[in-house]
mmCIF file of C-alpha atoms in Angstrom:
data_model
loop_
_atom_site.group_PDB
_atom_site.id
_atom_site.type_symbol
_atom_site.label_atom_id
_atom_site.label_comp_id
_atom_site.label_asym_id
_atom_site.label_seq_id
_atom_site.Cartn_x
_atom_site.Cartn_y
_atom_site.Cartn_z
ATOM 1 C CA UNK A 1 0.000 0.000 0.000
ATOM 2 C CA UNK A 2 1.223 3.486 -0.901
ATOM 3 C CA UNK A 3 0.601 6.925 0.553
ATOM 4 C CA UNK A 4 1.448 10.311 -0.951
ATOM 5 C CA UNK A 5 3.851 12.048 1.443
ATOM 6 C CA UNK A 6 5.196 15.561 0.973
ATOM 7 C CA UNK A 7 7.424 15.934 4.013
ATOM 8 C CA UNK A 8 8.847 14.196 7.072
ATOM 9 C CA UNK A 9 10.198 16.269 9.958
ATOM 10 C CA UNK A 10 12.197 14.872 12.853
ATOM 11 C CA UNK A 11 12.649 16.097 16.421
ATOM 12 C CA UNK A 12 9.375 18.054 16.604
ATOM 13 C CA UNK A 13 8.283 19.186 20.070
ATOM 14 C CA UNK A 14 5.093 21.200 19.474
ATOM 15 C CA UNK A 15 2.799 18.609 17.901
ATOM 16 C CA UNK A 16 2.074 16.220 20.736
ATOM 17 C CA UNK A 17 3.980 15.016 23.805
ATOM 18 C CA UNK A 18 7.710 14.345 23.819
ATOM 19 C CA UNK A 19 10.012 14.277 20.815
ATOM 20 C CA UNK A 20 8.044 13.426 17.694
ATOM 21 C CA UNK A 21 8.377 12.730 14.013
ATOM 22 C CA UNK A 22 5.874 14.503 11.764
ATOM 23 C CA UNK A 23 4.556 13.021 8.528
ATOM 24 C CA UNK A 24 2.726 15.281 6.091
ATOM 25 C CA UNK A 25 0.175 13.718 3.736
ATOM 26 C CA UNK A 26 -1.063 15.440 0.594
ATOM 27 C CA UNK A 27 -4.657 16.522 0.123
ATOM 28 C CA UNK A 28 -7.068 18.790 2.004
ATOM 29 C CA UNK A 29 -10.835 19.402 1.617
ATOM 30 C CA UNK A 30 -10.492 22.969 2.901
ATOM 31 C CA UNK A 31 -9.055 25.977 1.102
ATOM 32 C CA UNK A 32 -8.214 28.241 4.011
ATOM 33 C CA UNK A 33 -7.324 31.736 2.848
ATOM 34 C CA UNK A 34 -4.407 31.746 5.305
ATOM 35 C CA UNK A 35 -3.191 28.206 4.560
ATOM 36 C CA UNK A 36 0.349 27.705 5.875
ATOM 37 C CA UNK A 37 1.003 24.768 3.529
ATOM 38 C CA UNK A 38 -0.680 25.599 0.198
ATOM 39 C CA UNK A 39 1.458 22.961 -1.487
ATOM 40 C CA UNK A 40 -0.444 20.340 0.528
ATOM 41 C CA UNK A 41 -3.933 21.062 -0.815
ATOM 42 C CA UNK A 42 -3.723 19.045 -4.025
ATOM 43 C CA UNK A 43 -4.169 15.277 -3.687
ATOM 44 C CA UNK A 44 -1.389 14.324 -6.076
ATOM 45 C CA UNK A 45 2.276 15.211 -6.549
ATOM 46 C CA UNK A 46 3.058 18.470 -8.325
ATOM 47 C CA UNK A 47 6.097 20.435 -9.431
ATOM 48 C CA UNK A 48 7.071 23.738 -7.886
ATOM 49 C CA UNK A 49 9.063 26.520 -9.530
ATOM 50 C CA UNK A 50 11.149 29.098 -7.647
ATOM 51 C CA UNK A 51 11.100 31.906 -10.206
ATOM 52 C CA UNK A 52 13.605 34.175 -8.443
ATOM 53 C CA UNK A 53 16.360 31.573 -8.867
ATOM 54 C CA UNK A 54 15.688 30.962 -12.576
ATOM 55 C CA UNK A 55 18.310 32.298 -15.042
ATOM 56 C CA UNK A 56 16.386 31.297 -18.167
ATOM 57 C CA UNK A 57 18.863 28.691 -19.400
ATOM 58 C CA UNK A 58 15.986 26.466 -20.604
ATOM 59 C CA UNK A 59 17.774 23.253 -19.647
ATOM 60 C CA UNK A 60 14.562 22.106 -17.994
ATOM 61 C CA UNK A 61 12.479 22.673 -21.129
ATOM 62 C CA UNK A 62 15.022 20.895 -23.308
ATOM 63 C CA UNK A 63 15.080 17.918 -20.954
ATOM 64 C CA UNK A 64 11.331 17.512 -20.384
ATOM 65 C CA UNK A 65 10.202 14.336 -22.215
ATOM 66 C CA UNK A 66 6.620 15.601 -22.416
ATOM 67 C CA UNK A 67 7.310 19.119 -23.761
ATOM 68 C CA UNK A 68 5.483 20.543 -20.773
ATOM 69 C CA UNK A 69 7.858 23.486 -20.232
ATOM 70 C CA UNK A 70 8.478 26.595 -22.306
ATOM 71 C CA UNK A 71 10.132 29.991 -21.815
ATOM 72 C CA UNK A 72 7.678 32.859 -22.300
ATOM 73 C CA UNK A 73 8.631 36.473 -21.551
ATOM 74 C CA UNK A 74 11.567 35.338 -19.465
ATOM 75 C CA UNK A 75 9.519 32.931 -17.345
ATOM 76 C CA UNK A 76 9.306 29.159 -17.439
ATOM 77 C CA UNK A 77 5.676 28.192 -17.983
ATOM 78 C CA UNK A 78 4.454 24.662 -17.220
ATOM 79 C CA UNK A 79 1.597 23.093 -19.128
ATOM 80 C CA UNK A 80 0.012 21.141 -16.290
ATOM 81 C CA UNK A 81 -1.965 18.965 -18.688
ATOM 82 C CA UNK A 82 1.312 17.685 -20.179
ATOM 83 C CA UNK A 83 3.447 17.536 -17.020
ATOM 84 C CA UNK A 84 3.722 14.014 -15.589
ATOM 85 C CA UNK A 85 5.795 15.131 -12.553
ATOM 86 C CA UNK A 86 8.582 12.803 -13.703
ATOM 87 C CA UNK A 87 11.225 15.109 -12.203
ATOM 88 C CA UNK A 88 13.548 15.213 -15.218
ATOM 89 C CA UNK A 89 13.620 19.006 -14.963
ATOM 90 C CA UNK A 90 14.945 18.836 -11.398
ATOM 91 C CA UNK A 91 18.253 17.227 -12.311
ATOM 92 C CA UNK A 92 18.569 19.402 -15.442
ATOM 93 C CA UNK A 93 18.341 22.699 -13.550
ATOM 94 C CA UNK A 94 21.710 24.080 -12.339
ATOM 95 C CA UNK A 95 20.102 26.409 -9.784
ATOM 96 C CA UNK A 96 17.670 24.104 -8.006
ATOM 97 C CA UNK A 97 14.666 25.998 -9.328
ATOM 98 C CA UNK A 98 12.470 22.924 -9.696
ATOM 99 C CA UNK A 99 11.166 20.765 -6.873
ATOM 100 C CA UNK A 100 8.737 17.868 -6.752
ATOM 101 C CA UNK A 101 6.153 18.115 -4.005
ATOM 102 C CA UNK A 102 4.822 14.755 -2.903
ATOM 103 C CA UNK A 103 5.944 11.229 -3.592
ATOM 104 C CA UNK A 104 4.434 7.792 -3.282
ATOM 105 C CA UNK A 105 5.854 5.970 -0.276
ATOM 106 C CA UNK A 106 5.261 2.296 0.380
ATOM 107 C CA UNK A 107 3.859 1.650 3.854
ATOM 108 C CA UNK A 108 6.464 -0.837 5.079
ATOM 109 C CA UNK A 109 9.324 1.311 3.785
ATOM 110 C CA UNK A 110 7.900 4.388 5.500
ATOM 111 C CA UNK A 111 7.404 2.601 8.809
ATOM 112 C CA UNK A 112 10.982 1.330 8.696
ATOM 113 C CA UNK A 113 12.221 4.903 8.317
ATOM 114 C CA UNK A 114 9.985 6.176 11.107
ATOM 115 C CA UNK A 115 11.058 3.490 13.551
ATOM 116 C CA UNK A 116 14.635 4.752 13.342
ATOM 117 C CA UNK A 117 13.500 7.483 15.762
ATOM 118 C CA UNK A 118 11.908 5.067 18.238
ATOM 119 C CA UNK A 119 14.686 5.489 20.856
ATOM 120 C CA UNK A 120 13.835 9.212 20.988
ATOM 121 C CA UNK A 121 10.147 8.411 21.382
ATOM 122 C CA UNK A 122 10.805 5.918 24.154
ATOM 123 C CA UNK A 123 13.102 8.244 26.104
ATOM 124 C CA UNK A 124 10.869 11.317 25.841
ATOM 125 C CA UNK A 125 7.341 9.925 25.825
ATOM 126 C CA UNK A 126 7.043 11.009 22.201
ATOM 127 C CA UNK A 127 5.772 9.393 19.052
ATOM 128 C CA UNK A 128 4.542 10.116 15.547
ATOM 129 C CA UNK A 129 2.155 12.857 14.450
ATOM 130 C CA UNK A 130 0.430 12.608 11.085
ATOM 131 C CA UNK A 131 -0.434 15.939 9.507
ATOM 132 C CA UNK A 132 -1.159 17.381 6.086
ATOM 133 C CA UNK A 133 -3.057 18.622 4.317
ATOM 134 C CA UNK A 134 -5.730 16.608 5.988
ATOM 135 C CA UNK A 135 -4.686 13.047 6.879
ATOM 136 C CA UNK A 136 -8.175 11.607 6.429
ATOM 137 C CA UNK A 137 -8.057 12.479 2.725
ATOM 138 C CA UNK A 138 -5.909 9.338 2.387
ATOM 139 C CA UNK A 139 -8.042 7.369 4.796
ATOM 140 C CA UNK A 140 -7.104 3.802 3.814
ATOM 141 C CA UNK A 141 -3.393 4.552 4.019
ATOM 142 C CA UNK A 142 -3.921 6.492 7.243
ATOM 143 C CA UNK A 143 -5.679 3.589 8.939
ATOM 144 C CA UNK A 144 -3.022 1.082 7.890
ATOM 145 C CA UNK A 145 -0.233 3.397 9.022
ATOM 146 C CA UNK A 146 -1.892 4.048 12.380
ATOM 147 C CA UNK A 147 -2.601 0.365 12.924
ATOM 148 C CA UNK A 148 0.999 -0.574 12.138
ATOM 149 C CA UNK A 149 2.406 2.102 14.437
ATOM 150 C CA UNK A 150 0.140 1.070 17.299
ATOM 151 C CA UNK A 151 1.228 -2.542 16.872
ATOM 152 C CA UNK A 152 4.819 -1.298 17.220
ATOM 153 C CA UNK A 153 3.986 0.457 20.487
ATOM 154 C CA UNK A 154 4.235 3.992 19.049
ATOM 155 C CA UNK A 155 2.179 6.883 20.447
ATOM 156 C CA UNK A 156 0.109 8.319 17.586
ATOM 157 C CA UNK A 157 -1.392 11.742 16.979
ATOM 158 C CA UNK A 158 -3.108 13.367 14.028
ATOM 159 C CA UNK A 159 -3.508 17.026 13.147
ATOM 160 C CA UNK A 160 -6.915 17.395 11.553
ATOM 161 C CA UNK A 161 -9.230 20.070 10.206
ATOM 162 C CA UNK A 162 -12.089 17.834 11.360
ATOM 163 C CA UNK A 163 -13.867 17.787 8.013
ATOM 164 C CA UNK A 164 -14.433 14.069 7.490
ATOM 165 C CA UNK A 165 -17.264 11.531 7.553
ATOM 166 C CA UNK A 166 -18.370 10.876 11.119
ATOM 167 C CA UNK A 167 -18.528 7.158 10.289
ATOM 168 C CA UNK A 168 -14.724 7.194 10.561
ATOM 169 C CA UNK A 169 -14.700 8.249 14.202
ATOM 170 C CA UNK A 170 -14.954 4.829 15.857
ATOM 171 C CA UNK A 171 -12.016 3.492 13.897
ATOM 172 C CA UNK A 172 -9.967 6.657 14.391
ATOM 173 C CA UNK A 173 -10.347 6.649 18.167
ATOM 174 C CA UNK A 174 -9.168 3.037 18.186
ATOM 175 C CA UNK A 175 -5.790 3.929 16.676
ATOM 176 C CA UNK A 176 -5.229 7.629 17.470
ATOM 177 C CA UNK A 177 -3.878 8.468 20.919
ATOM 178 C CA UNK A 178 -4.198 12.241 20.497
ATOM 179 C CA UNK A 179 -6.322 14.415 18.216
ATOM 180 C CA UNK A 180 -4.954 17.909 17.493
ATOM 181 C CA UNK A 181 -8.171 19.376 16.145
ATOM 182 C CA UNK A 182 -8.506 22.748 14.402
ATOM 183 C CA UNK A 183 -11.385 24.996 15.424
ATOM 184 C CA UNK A 184 -11.460 28.242 13.490
ATOM 185 C CA UNK A 185 -14.857 29.943 13.672
ATOM 186 C CA UNK A 186 -18.347 29.387 15.098
ATOM 187 C CA UNK A 187 -20.189 31.340 12.381
ATOM 188 C CA UNK A 188 -20.723 28.720 9.676
ATOM 189 C CA UNK A 189 -21.176 31.147 6.775
ATOM 190 C CA UNK A 190 -18.061 33.056 7.769
ATOM 191 C CA UNK A 191 -16.262 29.715 8.067
ATOM 192 C CA UNK A 192 -17.261 28.926 4.497
ATOM 193 C CA UNK A 193 -16.155 32.371 3.326
ATOM 194 C CA UNK A 194 -12.617 31.748 4.577
ATOM 195 C CA UNK A 195 -12.260 27.962 4.161
ATOM 196 C CA UNK A 196 -14.735 26.976 1.402
ATOM 197 C CA UNK A 197 -16.716 24.674 3.721
ATOM 198 C CA UNK A 198 -19.401 25.061 6.386
ATOM 199 C CA UNK A 199 -18.393 24.104 9.914
ATOM 200 C CA UNK A 200 -21.279 21.953 11.205
ATOM 201 C CA UNK A 201 -19.560 18.690 10.316
ATOM 202 C CA UNK A 202 -16.342 19.854 11.987
ATOM 203 C CA UNK A 203 -17.994 20.858 15.253
ATOM 204 C CA UNK A 204 -20.073 17.675 15.340
ATOM 205 C CA UNK A 205 -16.968 15.542 14.855
ATOM 206 C CA UNK A 206 -15.131 17.370 17.626
ATOM 207 C CA UNK A 207 -18.044 16.838 20.004
ATOM 208 C CA UNK A 208 -18.363 13.139 19.183
ATOM 209 C CA UNK A 209 -14.652 12.459 19.522
ATOM 210 C CA UNK A 210 -14.569 14.319 22.845
ATOM 211 C CA UNK A 211 -17.479 12.209 24.103
ATOM 212 C CA UNK A 212 -15.645 9.013 23.179
ATOM 213 C CA UNK A 213 -12.091 9.818 24.315
ATOM 214 C CA UNK A 214 -12.344 12.548 26.967
ATOM 215 C CA UNK A 215 -10.325 15.700 27.559
ATOM 216 C CA UNK A 216 -6.921 14.016 27.653
ATOM 217 C CA UNK A 217 -6.953 12.783 24.054
ATOM 218 C CA UNK A 218 -8.237 15.778 22.095
ATOM 219 C CA UNK A 219 -6.885 19.332 21.989
ATOM 220 C CA UNK A 220 -8.585 22.189 20.118
ATOM 221 C CA UNK A 221 -6.095 24.219 18.108
ATOM 222 C CA UNK A 222 -7.178 27.713 17.171
ATOM 223 C CA UNK A 223 -5.319 29.447 14.336
ATOM 224 C CA UNK A 224 -5.398 33.142 15.188
ATOM 225 C CA UNK A 225 -5.938 35.069 11.954
ATOM 226 C CA UNK A 226 -6.003 38.882 12.259
ATOM 227 C CA UNK A 227 -9.287 40.301 11.040
ATOM 228 C CA UNK A 228 -10.924 36.876 10.872
ATOM 229 C CA UNK A 229 -11.211 35.358 14.345
ATOM 230 C CA UNK A 230 -9.083 37.401 16.738
ATOM 231 C CA UNK A 231 -11.836 39.662 18.062
ATOM 232 C CA UNK A 232 -12.961 38.796 21.576
ATOM 233 C CA UNK A 233 -16.566 38.183 20.490
ATOM 234 C CA UNK A 234 -15.432 35.366 18.187
ATOM 235 C CA UNK A 235 -13.121 33.955 20.851
ATOM 236 C CA UNK A 236 -15.959 34.027 23.385
ATOM 237 C CA UNK A 237 -18.144 32.110 20.915
ATOM 238 C CA UNK A 238 -15.488 29.390 20.749
ATOM 239 C CA UNK A 239 -15.258 29.294 24.547
ATOM 240 C CA UNK A 240 -19.048 29.024 24.813
ATOM 241 C CA UNK A 241 -19.024 26.090 22.393
ATOM 242 C CA UNK A 242 -16.293 24.306 24.355
ATOM 243 C CA UNK A 243 -18.105 24.892 27.645
ATOM 244 C CA UNK A 244 -21.327 23.629 26.112
ATOM 245 C CA UNK A 245 -19.787 20.247 25.293
ATOM 246 C CA UNK A 246 -17.949 20.124 28.637
ATOM 247 C CA UNK A 247 -14.425 20.404 27.249
ATOM 248 C CA UNK A 248 -12.027 21.127 30.123
ATOM 249 C CA UNK A 249 -8.613 20.405 28.620
ATOM 250 C CA UNK A 250 -5.740 22.346 27.087
ATOM 251 C CA UNK A 251 -6.113 25.014 24.386
ATOM 252 C CA UNK A 252 -3.494 25.476 21.660
ATOM 253 C CA UNK A 253 -3.315 28.964 20.146
ATOM 254 C CA UNK A 254 -1.608 29.110 16.743
ATOM 255 C CA UNK A 255 -0.661 32.705 15.769
ATOM 256 C CA UNK A 256 -0.809 33.443 12.040
ATOM 257 C CA UNK A 257 2.471 33.186 10.137
ATOM 258 C CA UNK A 258 2.535 35.751 7.348
ATOM 259 C CA UNK A 259 5.781 34.481 5.781
ATOM 260 C CA UNK A 260 4.104 32.108 3.322
ATOM 261 C CA UNK A 261 4.048 34.146 0.105
ATOM 262 C CA UNK A 262 6.965 32.253 -1.457
ATOM 263 C CA UNK A 263 5.192 28.940 -0.840
ATOM 264 C CA UNK A 264 2.188 30.173 -2.814
ATOM 265 C CA UNK A 265 4.322 31.497 -5.644
ATOM 266 C CA UNK A 266 6.285 28.267 -6.024
ATOM 267 C CA UNK A 267 3.117 26.263 -6.734
ATOM 268 C CA UNK A 268 1.530 28.859 -9.009
ATOM 269 C CA UNK A 269 -0.851 30.253 -6.383
ATOM 270 C CA UNK A 270 0.804 33.626 -5.869
ATOM 271 C CA UNK A 271 -2.227 35.496 -7.192
ATOM 272 C CA UNK A 272 -4.466 34.185 -4.386
ATOM 273 C CA UNK A 273 -2.037 34.759 -1.516
ATOM 274 C CA UNK A 274 -3.421 37.129 1.095
ATOM 275 C CA UNK A 275 -1.457 38.837 3.844
ATOM 276 C CA UNK A 276 -3.649 39.078 6.945
ATOM 277 C CA UNK A 277 -1.143 41.274 8.751
ATOM 278 C CA UNK A 278 0.391 40.905 12.177
ATOM 279 C CA UNK A 279 -1.187 39.558 15.329
ATOM 280 C CA UNK A 280 -0.122 42.025 17.999
ATOM 281 C CA UNK A 281 1.208 40.914 21.358
ATOM 282 C CA UNK A 282 -1.619 42.908 22.936
ATOM 283 C CA UNK A 283 -4.281 40.953 21.037
ATOM 284 C CA UNK A 284 -2.588 37.634 21.786
ATOM 285 C CA UNK A 285 -2.446 38.487 25.493
ATOM 286 C CA UNK A 286 -6.133 39.459 25.544
ATOM 287 C CA UNK A 287 -7.131 36.201 23.855
ATOM 288 C CA UNK A 288 -4.956 34.164 26.197
ATOM 289 C CA UNK A 289 -6.368 35.878 29.280
ATOM 290 C CA UNK A 290 -9.946 35.322 28.105
ATOM 291 C CA UNK A 291 -9.358 31.581 27.866
ATOM 292 C CA UNK A 292 -7.583 31.561 31.221
ATOM 293 C CA UNK A 293 -10.475 33.437 32.828
ATOM 294 C CA UNK A 294 -12.612 30.460 31.841
ATOM 295 C CA UNK A 295 -10.164 28.049 33.531
ATOM 296 C CA UNK A 296 -8.420 26.826 30.377
ATOM 297 C CA UNK A 297 -4.703 26.130 30.249
ATOM 298 C CA UNK A 298 -3.290 27.825 27.152
ATOM 299 C CA UNK A 299 -0.248 26.808 25.138
ATOM 300 C CA UNK A 300 0.917 29.194 22.405
ATOM 301 C CA UNK A 301 2.525 27.472 19.424
ATOM 302 C CA UNK A 302 4.398 29.978 17.283
#
């Protein structure tokens, strides 16, 4: 069985307990306007192009076996209908302009690589966190990976947007030790405006998982996006929701990172990149204090 992986990061300390290895799977059902990993949205490998490093030598175009590349007005243009993401252009480029995002990884091979970090997991109480994209977009691979890791005695966590079929919940809670679960907005129409989907399914899934696993195995993570959800009225709405379902655990606050423009440009999405500005320390402190006033422990993940 194969999964489409676009990154593996070692020695992570902010995505679950202990020292962890992060695996990033391609594909996401949301299109968040502030997405920190726009290269993860598509559910298949793609090529990226770092225009600022290109000198126009055209080696890539000459090498491409599918004639998918051409130089137009000093820029390399890719015909996506012809590109097969074979990667021939990568080795042809002298400046490292081209990069392939995503590759098929066989399950057993991937697990073998991940288990190389097991001594760190064992000594720190860590494990493996599966992120994306949205991990449930590759649900069959996700289940097999989780099952294999659990059989190896590895602590498992997933970072999820929560937008998946609720029929998956029973199987997920069997193999996932910790859910890191995004909650962005309570207003469903506003949620759709900024993510392309309504939020009812997300909130229902959070509630059902909480009911099944309790406060210790699910953590709401709130991306703080200036002008979208950082006003205290919106934060209070989130607190009211959490109180209403009797959530009493930890809160993760995730301040917006504005340094993502290059990521968008490299995958041809530069025209839709939006800079939401800076989250001030004053606003972050107010949000933190509001949660703490309602007896929540807050962890800020920059």
